[in-house]
Tab-separated table of C-alpha atoms in Angstrom:
chain	number	residue	atom	x	y	z
A	17	UNK	CA	89.519	106.346	121.058
A	18	UNK	CA	93.201	107.167	121.249
A	19	UNK	CA	95.171	107.284	117.989
A	20	UNK	CA	92.309	108.521	115.812
A	21	UNK	CA	92.931	112.247	115.423
A	22	UNK	CA	90.151	114.449	114.072
A	23	UNK	CA	89.973	118.198	113.648
A	24	UNK	CA	87.493	120.608	115.208
A	25	UNK	CA	87.995	123.778	113.161
A	26	UNK	CA	86.568	124.547	109.689
A	27	UNK	CA	88.575	124.670	106.494
A	28	UNK	CA	90.433	127.940	105.873
A	29	UNK	CA	88.427	130.317	103.627
A	30	UNK	CA	91.145	130.237	100.959
A	31	UNK	CA	90.776	126.458	100.693
A	32	UNK	CA	86.993	126.711	100.425
A	33	UNK	CA	87.289	129.293	97.636
A	34	UNK	CA	89.754	127.102	95.750
A	35	UNK	CA	87.412	124.103	96.028
A	36	UNK	CA	84.497	126.141	94.699
A	37	UNK	CA	86.588	127.431	91.799
A	38	UNK	CA	87.736	123.902	90.948
A	39	UNK	CA	84.151	122.601	91.012
A	40	UNK	CA	83.022	125.461	88.784
A	41	UNK	CA	85.724	124.633	86.244
A	42	UNK	CA	84.421	121.068	86.068
A	43	UNK	CA	80.939	122.441	85.430
A	44	UNK	CA	82.036	124.355	82.337
A	45	UNK	CA	82.531	122.576	79.007
A	46	UNK	CA	85.463	124.869	78.173
A	47	UNK	CA	87.419	124.053	81.329
A	48	UNK	CA	86.241	120.502	82.089
A	49	UNK	CA	89.259	118.168	82.390
A	50	UNK	CA	87.923	114.652	83.036
A	51	UNK	CA	90.204	112.161	84.770
A	52	UNK	CA	93.157	113.571	86.661
A	53	UNK	CA	96.706	112.273	86.209
A	54	UNK	CA	96.847	108.751	87.673
A	55	UNK	CA	99.605	109.778	90.092
A	56	UNK	CA	97.776	112.929	91.172
A	57	UNK	CA	97.488	116.542	90.114
A	58	UNK	CA	100.927	117.645	88.820
A	59	UNK	CA	100.671	121.079	90.441
A	60	UNK	CA	99.786	119.500	93.788
A	61	UNK	CA	102.694	117.056	93.583
A	62	UNK	CA	105.073	119.923	92.852
A	63	UNK	CA	103.627	121.922	95.748
A	64	UNK	CA	104.107	118.984	98.133
A	65	UNK	CA	107.769	118.818	97.118
A	66	UNK	CA	108.254	122.553	97.535
A	67	UNK	CA	106.446	122.919	100.854
A	68	UNK	CA	107.271	119.662	102.645
A	69	UNK	CA	110.587	118.472	101.234
A	70	UNK	CA	112.355	121.583	99.954
A	71	UNK	CA	115.616	121.467	98.060
A	72	UNK	CA	117.735	119.909	100.812
A	73	UNK	CA	115.873	116.590	100.464
A	74	UNK	CA	115.776	116.694	96.665
A	75	UNK	CA	112.420	114.922	96.270
A	76	UNK	CA	111.133	115.093	92.700
A	77	UNK	CA	107.400	115.412	91.878
A	78	UNK	CA	107.663	112.127	89.943
A	79	UNK	CA	108.312	110.413	93.297
A	80	UNK	CA	105.111	111.798	94.887
A	81	UNK	CA	101.770	109.986	94.569
A	82	UNK	CA	98.529	111.664	95.688
A	83	UNK	CA	96.017	109.495	97.566
A	84	UNK	CA	92.614	109.702	99.241
A	85	UNK	CA	94.198	110.313	102.626
A	86	UNK	CA	97.105	108.731	104.471
A	87	UNK	CA	95.100	105.858	105.975
A	88	UNK	CA	94.336	104.061	102.725
A	89	UNK	CA	97.844	104.246	101.320
A	90	UNK	CA	99.473	103.236	104.624
A	91	UNK	CA	97.508	99.977	104.645
A	92	UNK	CA	97.120	99.240	100.941
A	93	UNK	CA	100.813	99.688	100.235
A	94	UNK	CA	101.403	96.341	101.947
A	95	UNK	CA	99.899	94.669	98.888
A	96	UNK	CA	103.073	95.513	96.977
A	97	UNK	CA	104.935	93.059	99.175
A	98	UNK	CA	104.964	89.303	99.569
A	99	UNK	CA	102.219	87.840	101.800
A	100	UNK	CA	104.727	86.122	104.079
A	101	UNK	CA	106.703	89.284	104.841
A	102	UNK	CA	107.106	90.051	108.541
A	103	UNK	CA	105.860	93.476	109.634
A	104	UNK	CA	107.202	95.389	112.653
A	105	UNK	CA	104.907	97.997	114.223
A	106	UNK	CA	105.344	100.423	117.109
A	107	UNK	CA	103.173	99.677	120.119
A	108	UNK	CA	101.175	101.827	120.736
A	109	UNK	CA	100.609	103.210	117.270
A	110	UNK	CA	97.939	104.190	114.770
A	111	UNK	CA	95.526	101.205	114.826
A	112	UNK	CA	95.227	100.845	111.041
A	113	UNK	CA	98.856	99.701	110.789
A	114	UNK	CA	98.126	96.750	113.060
A	115	UNK	CA	94.669	96.015	111.664
A	116	UNK	CA	95.889	96.098	108.053
A	117	UNK	CA	98.707	93.695	108.863
A	118	UNK	CA	96.430	91.253	110.675
A	119	UNK	CA	93.766	91.325	107.949
A	120	UNK	CA	96.448	90.613	105.349
A	121	UNK	CA	97.634	87.658	107.421
A	122	UNK	CA	101.226	88.828	107.663
A	123	UNK	CA	103.364	88.003	110.715
A	124	UNK	CA	103.380	90.925	113.170
A	125	UNK	CA	106.218	91.970	115.482
A	126	UNK	CA	105.544	94.556	118.187
A	127	UNK	CA	108.118	97.271	118.913
A	128	UNK	CA	107.252	98.440	122.457
A	129	UNK	CA	107.225	102.191	123.113
A	130	UNK	CA	107.484	102.782	126.852
A	131	UNK	CA	108.530	105.486	129.263
A	132	UNK	CA	111.888	103.792	129.844
A	133	UNK	CA	112.806	104.188	126.144
A	134	UNK	CA	111.218	107.643	125.794
A	135	UNK	CA	108.520	106.000	123.665
A	136	UNK	CA	110.988	105.387	120.822
A	137	UNK	CA	111.373	101.643	120.220
A	138	UNK	CA	114.627	99.775	119.909
A	139	UNK	CA	115.510	97.957	116.705
A	140	UNK	CA	113.810	94.612	116.011
A	141	UNK	CA	115.546	91.631	117.598
A	142	UNK	CA	114.686	89.497	114.586
A	143	UNK	CA	114.714	89.891	110.829
A	144	UNK	CA	111.679	91.840	109.613
A	145	UNK	CA	110.731	92.985	106.112
A	146	UNK	CA	108.530	96.033	106.742
A	147	UNK	CA	108.837	98.549	109.578
A	148	UNK	CA	106.071	101.030	110.363
A	149	UNK	CA	107.383	104.155	112.092
A	150	UNK	CA	105.187	107.108	113.048
A	151	UNK	CA	106.869	110.327	114.231
A	152	UNK	CA	105.566	112.436	115.813
A	153	UNK	CA	103.969	109.308	117.136
A	154	UNK	CA	100.237	108.829	117.297
A	155	UNK	CA	99.133	108.506	120.112
A	156	UNK	CA	102.179	109.188	122.359
A	157	UNK	CA	103.428	112.375	120.675
A	158	UNK	CA	107.026	111.149	120.888
A	159	UNK	CA	109.588	112.267	118.322
A	160	UNK	CA	112.793	110.573	117.189
A	161	UNK	CA	116.261	112.088	117.045
A	162	UNK	CA	118.410	111.909	113.902
A	163	UNK	CA	120.537	109.237	115.590
A	164	UNK	CA	117.516	107.076	116.398
A	165	UNK	CA	116.155	107.318	112.859
A	166	UNK	CA	119.608	106.652	111.419
A	167	UNK	CA	119.721	103.390	113.371
A	168	UNK	CA	116.452	102.251	111.769
A	169	UNK	CA	117.636	103.269	108.302
A	170	UNK	CA	120.898	101.376	108.803
A	171	UNK	CA	118.929	98.324	109.975
A	172	UNK	CA	116.626	98.484	106.957
A	173	UNK	CA	119.496	98.777	104.496
A	174	UNK	CA	121.483	95.929	106.045
A	175	UNK	CA	118.440	93.625	106.340
A	176	UNK	CA	116.829	94.519	102.985
A	177	UNK	CA	113.771	95.868	104.798
A	178	UNK	CA	111.495	98.771	103.875
A	179	UNK	CA	110.429	101.495	106.312
A	180	UNK	CA	106.884	102.866	106.004
A	181	UNK	CA	107.263	106.280	107.638
A	182	UNK	CA	104.109	108.081	108.788
A	183	UNK	CA	104.886	111.820	108.816
A	184	UNK	CA	101.282	113.008	109.089
A	185	UNK	CA	102.046	115.081	112.193
A	186	UNK	CA	105.368	116.468	110.912
A	187	UNK	CA	104.088	120.059	110.816
A	188	UNK	CA	103.958	120.058	114.613
A	189	UNK	CA	107.733	119.586	114.913
A	190	UNK	CA	109.321	122.985	115.496
A	191	UNK	CA	112.631	121.967	117.108
A	192	UNK	CA	115.360	122.481	114.469
A	193	UNK	CA	117.367	119.313	115.211
A	194	UNK	CA	114.351	116.947	115.117
A	195	UNK	CA	113.680	115.556	111.613
A	196	UNK	CA	110.279	116.168	110.082
A	197	UNK	CA	110.960	113.679	107.288
A	198	UNK	CA	112.775	110.353	107.133
A	199	UNK	CA	114.538	111.695	104.047
A	200	UNK	CA	116.587	114.002	106.254
A	201	UNK	CA	118.445	110.825	107.227
A	202	UNK	CA	121.336	109.551	105.114
A	203	UNK	CA	120.426	106.452	103.117
A	204	UNK	CA	116.667	106.734	103.688
A	205	UNK	CA	115.905	107.162	99.996
A	206	UNK	CA	117.149	103.617	99.470
A	207	UNK	CA	114.835	102.002	102.007
A	208	UNK	CA	111.919	104.244	103.042
A	209	UNK	CA	108.447	105.157	101.809
A	210	UNK	CA	106.988	108.258	103.457
A	211	UNK	CA	103.302	109.021	103.955
A	212	UNK	CA	101.882	112.513	104.431
A	213	UNK	CA	98.498	114.166	104.737
A	214	UNK	CA	96.777	117.538	104.871
A	215	UNK	CA	94.315	116.242	107.476
A	216	UNK	CA	96.122	117.380	110.617
A	217	UNK	CA	97.943	120.504	109.429
A	218	UNK	CA	95.132	121.948	107.259
A	219	UNK	CA	91.888	120.459	108.698
A	220	UNK	CA	91.387	118.185	105.674
A	221	UNK	CA	89.885	115.214	107.537
A	222	UNK	CA	86.601	115.655	105.671
A	223	UNK	CA	88.320	115.808	102.277
A	224	UNK	CA	90.751	112.856	102.552
A	225	UNK	CA	93.814	114.142	100.693
A	226	UNK	CA	97.233	112.642	101.328
A	227	UNK	CA	100.311	111.404	99.526
A	228	UNK	CA	103.187	108.985	99.638
A	229	UNK	CA	106.759	109.381	98.463
A	230	UNK	CA	108.501	106.440	96.800
A	231	UNK	CA	112.045	107.514	95.872
A	232	UNK	CA	113.670	106.374	92.663
A	233	UNK	CA	116.516	105.011	94.778
A	234	UNK	CA	114.278	102.472	96.507
A	235	UNK	CA	114.592	99.276	94.497
A	236	UNK	CA	113.751	95.727	95.452
A	237	UNK	CA	116.446	93.075	95.432
A	238	UNK	CA	116.904	91.359	92.047
A	239	UNK	CA	115.027	94.112	90.193
A	240	UNK	CA	116.053	97.243	88.355
A	241	UNK	CA	114.537	100.756	88.730
A	242	UNK	CA	111.085	100.863	87.138
A	243	UNK	CA	110.655	97.078	87.051
A	244	UNK	CA	107.538	95.607	88.656
A	245	UNK	CA	107.231	91.966	89.704
A	246	UNK	CA	103.700	91.543	91.012
A	247	UNK	CA	102.431	90.148	93.349
A	248	UNK	CA	105.545	89.187	95.319
A	249	UNK	CA	107.803	92.208	95.068
A	250	UNK	CA	109.705	91.648	98.285
A	251	UNK	CA	110.884	88.311	99.612
């Protein structure tokens, strides 16, 4: 099935050795640690910042949350938002974005990706609350220019919408002027959540390790940083 990407090569030997060492530490009373930090291993969060976001994007480890793969967080994160929020999704796209929206009962707006728009959709014609963007896109492989991403960020900021940006395939972008992260775009830290994964770049599909970035600058209307109003955060 298109849009479900799996790997065919084994884990790198260095990763296997690290996994064995970690398991051995848990099997020793002197080095056993119990539950991990609720937001994920601090060293891993710092490494994600250093390797994927570097200094130019200024992402802090406190803004990174480790998950059991990108799929779960990309769907479950909808539960932070009001049930009547309208969700815009690229078409075609990763099926879980559509399935998660339909199961949750939220209104769905398709953003067509066709040859005549180079498989990069235009902005929504109507007001939406959540926008799923996946670049490089799964399954088309299309990438977005800085100008195209800036247009979506500007839309989100002016319409009080939140972008859920799937950057799982970002490691395959090698062209210097094509953004690997939404946070390379001005204003994105105020309106975008980014999702990443080791599945595609490091053959981690069998281990399910991913993350999401929620910047401190992303705040919901009528709240202050750090405030949580569950279950209807966004209206």
